[in-house]
Coordinates of C-alpha atoms in Angstrom, one line a residue:
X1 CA -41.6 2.6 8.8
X2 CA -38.8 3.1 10.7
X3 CA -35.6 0.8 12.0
X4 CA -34.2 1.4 15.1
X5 CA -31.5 0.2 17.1
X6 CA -31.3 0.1 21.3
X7 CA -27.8 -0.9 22.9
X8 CA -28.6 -2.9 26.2
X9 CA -26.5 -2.1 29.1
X10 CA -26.6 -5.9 30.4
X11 CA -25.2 -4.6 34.0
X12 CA -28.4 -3.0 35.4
X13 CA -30.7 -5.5 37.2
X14 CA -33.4 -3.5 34.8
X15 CA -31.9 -5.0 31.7
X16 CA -31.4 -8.3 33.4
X17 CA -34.8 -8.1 34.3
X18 CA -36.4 -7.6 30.9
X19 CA -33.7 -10.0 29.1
X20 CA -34.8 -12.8 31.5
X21 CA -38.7 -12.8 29.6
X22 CA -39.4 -11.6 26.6
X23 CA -43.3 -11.4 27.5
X24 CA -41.4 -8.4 29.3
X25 CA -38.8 -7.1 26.9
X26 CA -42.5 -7.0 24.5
X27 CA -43.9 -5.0 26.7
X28 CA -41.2 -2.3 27.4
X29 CA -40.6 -1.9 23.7
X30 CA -44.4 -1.7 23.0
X31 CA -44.6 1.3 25.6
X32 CA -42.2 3.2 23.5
X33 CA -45.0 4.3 21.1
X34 CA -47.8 6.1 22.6
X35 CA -51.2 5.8 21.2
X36 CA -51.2 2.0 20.1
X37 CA -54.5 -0.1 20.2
X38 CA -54.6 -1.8 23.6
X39 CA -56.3 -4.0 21.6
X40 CA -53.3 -6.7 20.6
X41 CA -55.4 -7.9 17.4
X42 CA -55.9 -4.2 16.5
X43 CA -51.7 -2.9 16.6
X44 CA -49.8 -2.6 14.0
X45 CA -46.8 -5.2 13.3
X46 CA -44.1 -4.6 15.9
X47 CA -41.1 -6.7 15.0
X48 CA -38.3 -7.2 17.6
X49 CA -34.8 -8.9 18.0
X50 CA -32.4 -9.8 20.4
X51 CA -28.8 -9.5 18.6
X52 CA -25.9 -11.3 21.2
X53 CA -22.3 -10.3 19.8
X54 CA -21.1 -11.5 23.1
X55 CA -21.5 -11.6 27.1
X56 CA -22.0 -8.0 27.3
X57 CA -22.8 -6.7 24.0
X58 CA -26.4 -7.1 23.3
X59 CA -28.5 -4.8 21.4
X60 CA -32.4 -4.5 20.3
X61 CA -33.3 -4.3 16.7
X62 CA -37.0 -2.9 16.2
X63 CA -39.2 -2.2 13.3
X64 CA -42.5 -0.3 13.6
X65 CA -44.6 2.0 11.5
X66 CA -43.8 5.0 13.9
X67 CA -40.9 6.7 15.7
X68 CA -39.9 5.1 19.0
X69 CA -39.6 7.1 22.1
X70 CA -37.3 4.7 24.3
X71 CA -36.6 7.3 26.8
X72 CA -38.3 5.0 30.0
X73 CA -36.6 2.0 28.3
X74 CA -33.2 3.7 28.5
X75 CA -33.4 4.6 32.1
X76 CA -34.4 1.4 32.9
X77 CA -31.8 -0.8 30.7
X78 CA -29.6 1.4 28.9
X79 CA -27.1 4.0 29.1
X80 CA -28.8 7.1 30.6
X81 CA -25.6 9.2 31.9
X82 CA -24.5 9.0 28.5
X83 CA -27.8 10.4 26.5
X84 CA -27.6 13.8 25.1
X85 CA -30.4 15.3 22.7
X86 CA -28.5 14.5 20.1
X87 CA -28.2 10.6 20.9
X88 CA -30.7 9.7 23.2
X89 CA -29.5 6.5 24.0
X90 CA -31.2 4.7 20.9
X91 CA -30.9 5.0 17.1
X92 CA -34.0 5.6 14.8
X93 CA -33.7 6.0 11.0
X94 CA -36.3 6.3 8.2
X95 CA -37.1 2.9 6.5
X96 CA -38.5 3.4 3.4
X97 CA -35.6 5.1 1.6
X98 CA -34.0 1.9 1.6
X99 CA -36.9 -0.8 1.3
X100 CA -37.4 1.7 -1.7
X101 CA -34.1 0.9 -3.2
X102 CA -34.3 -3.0 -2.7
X103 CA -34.1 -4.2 -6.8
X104 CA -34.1 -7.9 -8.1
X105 CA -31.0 -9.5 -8.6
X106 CA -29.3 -7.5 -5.4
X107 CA -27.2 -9.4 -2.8
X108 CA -27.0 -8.9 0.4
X109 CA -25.9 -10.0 3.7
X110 CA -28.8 -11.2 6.3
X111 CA -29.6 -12.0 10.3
X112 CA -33.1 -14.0 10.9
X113 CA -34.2 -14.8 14.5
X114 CA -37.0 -17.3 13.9
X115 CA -39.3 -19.7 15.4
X116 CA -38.9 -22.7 12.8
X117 CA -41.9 -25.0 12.6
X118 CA -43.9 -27.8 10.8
X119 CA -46.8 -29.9 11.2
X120 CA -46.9 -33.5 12.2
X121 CA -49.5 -36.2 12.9
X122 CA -48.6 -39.0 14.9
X123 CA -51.2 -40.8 14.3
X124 CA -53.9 -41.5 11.1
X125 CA -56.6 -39.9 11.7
X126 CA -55.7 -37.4 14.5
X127 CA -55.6 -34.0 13.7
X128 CA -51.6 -32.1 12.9
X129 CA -49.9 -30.6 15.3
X130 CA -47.5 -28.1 14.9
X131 CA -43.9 -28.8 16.2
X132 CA -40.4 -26.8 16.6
X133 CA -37.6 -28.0 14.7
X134 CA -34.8 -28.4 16.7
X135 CA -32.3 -29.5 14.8
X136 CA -29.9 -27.2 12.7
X137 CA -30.4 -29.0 9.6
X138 CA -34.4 -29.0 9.5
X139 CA -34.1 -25.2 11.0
X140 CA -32.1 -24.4 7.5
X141 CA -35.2 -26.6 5.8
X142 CA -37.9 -24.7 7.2
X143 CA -35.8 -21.5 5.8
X144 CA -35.4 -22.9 2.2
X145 CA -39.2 -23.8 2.0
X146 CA -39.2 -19.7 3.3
X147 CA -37.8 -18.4 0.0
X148 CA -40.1 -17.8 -2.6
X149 CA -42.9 -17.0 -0.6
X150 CA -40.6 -13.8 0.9
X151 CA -38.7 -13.3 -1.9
X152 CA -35.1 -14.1 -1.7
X153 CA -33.1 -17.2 -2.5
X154 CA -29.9 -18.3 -0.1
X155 CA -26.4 -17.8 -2.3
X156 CA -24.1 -20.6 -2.6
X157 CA -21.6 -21.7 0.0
X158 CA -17.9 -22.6 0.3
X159 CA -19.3 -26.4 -1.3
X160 CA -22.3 -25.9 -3.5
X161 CA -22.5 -29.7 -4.5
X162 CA -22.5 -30.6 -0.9
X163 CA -24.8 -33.3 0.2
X164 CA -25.2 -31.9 3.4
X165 CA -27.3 -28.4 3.1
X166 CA -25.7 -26.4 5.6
X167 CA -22.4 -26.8 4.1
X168 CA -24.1 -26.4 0.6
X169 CA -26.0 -22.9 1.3
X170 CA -24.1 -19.6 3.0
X171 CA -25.9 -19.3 5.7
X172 CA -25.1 -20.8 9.7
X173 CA -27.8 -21.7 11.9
X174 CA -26.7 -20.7 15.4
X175 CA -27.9 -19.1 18.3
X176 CA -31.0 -21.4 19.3
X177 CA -32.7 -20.6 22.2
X178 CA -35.3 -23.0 24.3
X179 CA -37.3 -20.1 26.3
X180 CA -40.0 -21.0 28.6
X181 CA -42.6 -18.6 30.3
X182 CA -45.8 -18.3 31.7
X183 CA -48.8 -16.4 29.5
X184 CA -49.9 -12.8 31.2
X185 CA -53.8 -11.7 30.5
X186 CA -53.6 -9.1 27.6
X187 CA -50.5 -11.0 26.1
X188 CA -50.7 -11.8 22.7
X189 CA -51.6 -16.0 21.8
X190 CA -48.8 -17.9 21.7
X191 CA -47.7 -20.1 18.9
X192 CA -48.8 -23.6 19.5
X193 CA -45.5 -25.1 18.6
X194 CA -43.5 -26.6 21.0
X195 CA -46.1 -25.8 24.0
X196 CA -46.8 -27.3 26.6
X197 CA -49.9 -27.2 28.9
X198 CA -53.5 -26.2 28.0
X199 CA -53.0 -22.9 26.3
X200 CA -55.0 -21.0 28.6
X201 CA -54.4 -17.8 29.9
X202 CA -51.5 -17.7 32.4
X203 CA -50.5 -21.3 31.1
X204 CA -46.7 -22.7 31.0
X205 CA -45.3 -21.5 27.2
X206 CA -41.8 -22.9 25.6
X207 CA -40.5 -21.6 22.3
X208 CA -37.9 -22.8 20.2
X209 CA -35.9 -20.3 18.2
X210 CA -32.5 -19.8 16.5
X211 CA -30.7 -17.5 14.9
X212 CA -30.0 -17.5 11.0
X213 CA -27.0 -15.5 9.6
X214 CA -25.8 -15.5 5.8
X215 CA -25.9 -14.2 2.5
X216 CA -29.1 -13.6 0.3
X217 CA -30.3 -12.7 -3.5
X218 CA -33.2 -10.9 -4.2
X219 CA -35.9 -12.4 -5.8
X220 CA -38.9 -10.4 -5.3
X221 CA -38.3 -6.9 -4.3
X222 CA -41.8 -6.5 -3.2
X223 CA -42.2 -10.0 -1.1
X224 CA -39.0 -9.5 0.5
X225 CA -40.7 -5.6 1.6
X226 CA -43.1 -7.2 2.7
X227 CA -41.0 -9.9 5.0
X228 CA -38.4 -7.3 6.4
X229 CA -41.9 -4.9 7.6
X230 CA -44.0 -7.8 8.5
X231 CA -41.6 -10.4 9.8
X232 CA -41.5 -14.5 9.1
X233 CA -42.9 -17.2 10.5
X234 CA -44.5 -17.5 14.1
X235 CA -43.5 -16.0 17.7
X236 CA -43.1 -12.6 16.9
X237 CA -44.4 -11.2 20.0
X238 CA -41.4 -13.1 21.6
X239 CA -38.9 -11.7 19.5
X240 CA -39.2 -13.7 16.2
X241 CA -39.4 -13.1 12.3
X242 CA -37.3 -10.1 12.2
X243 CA -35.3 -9.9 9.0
X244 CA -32.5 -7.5 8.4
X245 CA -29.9 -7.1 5.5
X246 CA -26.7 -5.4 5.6
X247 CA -24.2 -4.7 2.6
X248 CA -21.6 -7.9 1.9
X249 CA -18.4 -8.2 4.2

């Protein structure tokens, strides 16, 4: 596995062009390893975020089981006159050295773009439908019922006893996102939250998703492997479920 990380240089119409759908952004990142499936159902797990630190710095996180060549993606949205051999314009380092080194007990600081969702029935009798949260607070619900399952558990906050849950955990919710697209043929199915229209192929598309950012214990060393190379939740195609960890500020 390998981790990379692509700097966006947000004033070429390129880059404006691929941030503006993430259908597109998908597909650009996807054509930076040669030889995959063409097959969707038969690729490997490509995980993919969008990281905003502010108008104009905006980088790509991506996770794949081979090493990236982003050379078309640079000359279309990044920072070509500045690539040398030695720094191509993208960064790609080895990931199992330090999935290896994950242990129980560990803390760590964390960034989650996710599509948080949960099933509802409006009616007895009719079947469930799955929904986006919208809210902060149910967003940071649907990430505690997340936990066990991948392997971590949220630390503390400033007020542990807090009645309110995002004051209690540390963790913000921030960054949501309402993105709505049309379906290309060949693309991936869409999650069924938060769509409208039929479904069918070239249909109208809206996602939900927001950004979690905070500080984590390990539970599970070999869950939370598993959720950093395989992603969480739904919407990964459109830039959802990536999990990364950093060291504590």
């Amino acid at each position: 596995m390998y981790l990379t990380r692509f700097r966006v240089n947000t004033a070429r119409a390129g880059a404006r062009y691929l941030l503006s759908s993430p259908q597109r952004l998908h597909a650009a990142l996807l054509a930076g390893f040669p030889g995959l499936p063409v097959d969707p159902e038969a690729r490997p797990r490509i995980l993919w975020r969008l990281d905003h630190g502010d108008r104009t710095d905006v980088q790509v996180y991506l996770v794949g089981p081979d090493r990236p060549d982003l050379t078309a993606l640079v000359e279309q949205a990044g920072w070509p006159t500045l690539a040398t051999p030695e720094a191509p314009g993208w960064e790609t380092r080895h990931y199992q050295p330090f999935l290896r080194r994950l242990a129980k007990g560990d803390r760590w600081s964390f960034r989650l773009a996710a599509n948080p969702v949960h099933s509802i029935r409006r009616k007895d009798g009719e079947p469930t439908k799955r929904t986006a949260h919208v809210s902060p607070r149910h967003q940071l619900g649907w990430l505690l019922k997340q936990q066990e399952k991948h392997g971590f558990e949220l630390l503390p906050g400033a007020a542990p006893d807090a009645e309110d849950p995002l004051h209690r955990y540390a963790v913000v919710v921030h960054g949501r996102r309402d993105l709505s697209f049309r379906k290309r043929p060949g693309d991936p199915a869409p999650p069924p939250a938060g769509r409208k229209g039929s479904g069918s192929r070239g249909g109208p598309v809206t996602l939900v998703t927001t950004v979690f950012s905070g500080r984590l214990e390990i539970t599970d060393p070999a869950a939370l492997r598993h959720a950093l190379t395989q992603g969480i939740g739904r919407g990964k195609a459109y830039g959802c479920g990536l999990l990364t960890l950093a060291p504590q500020e």
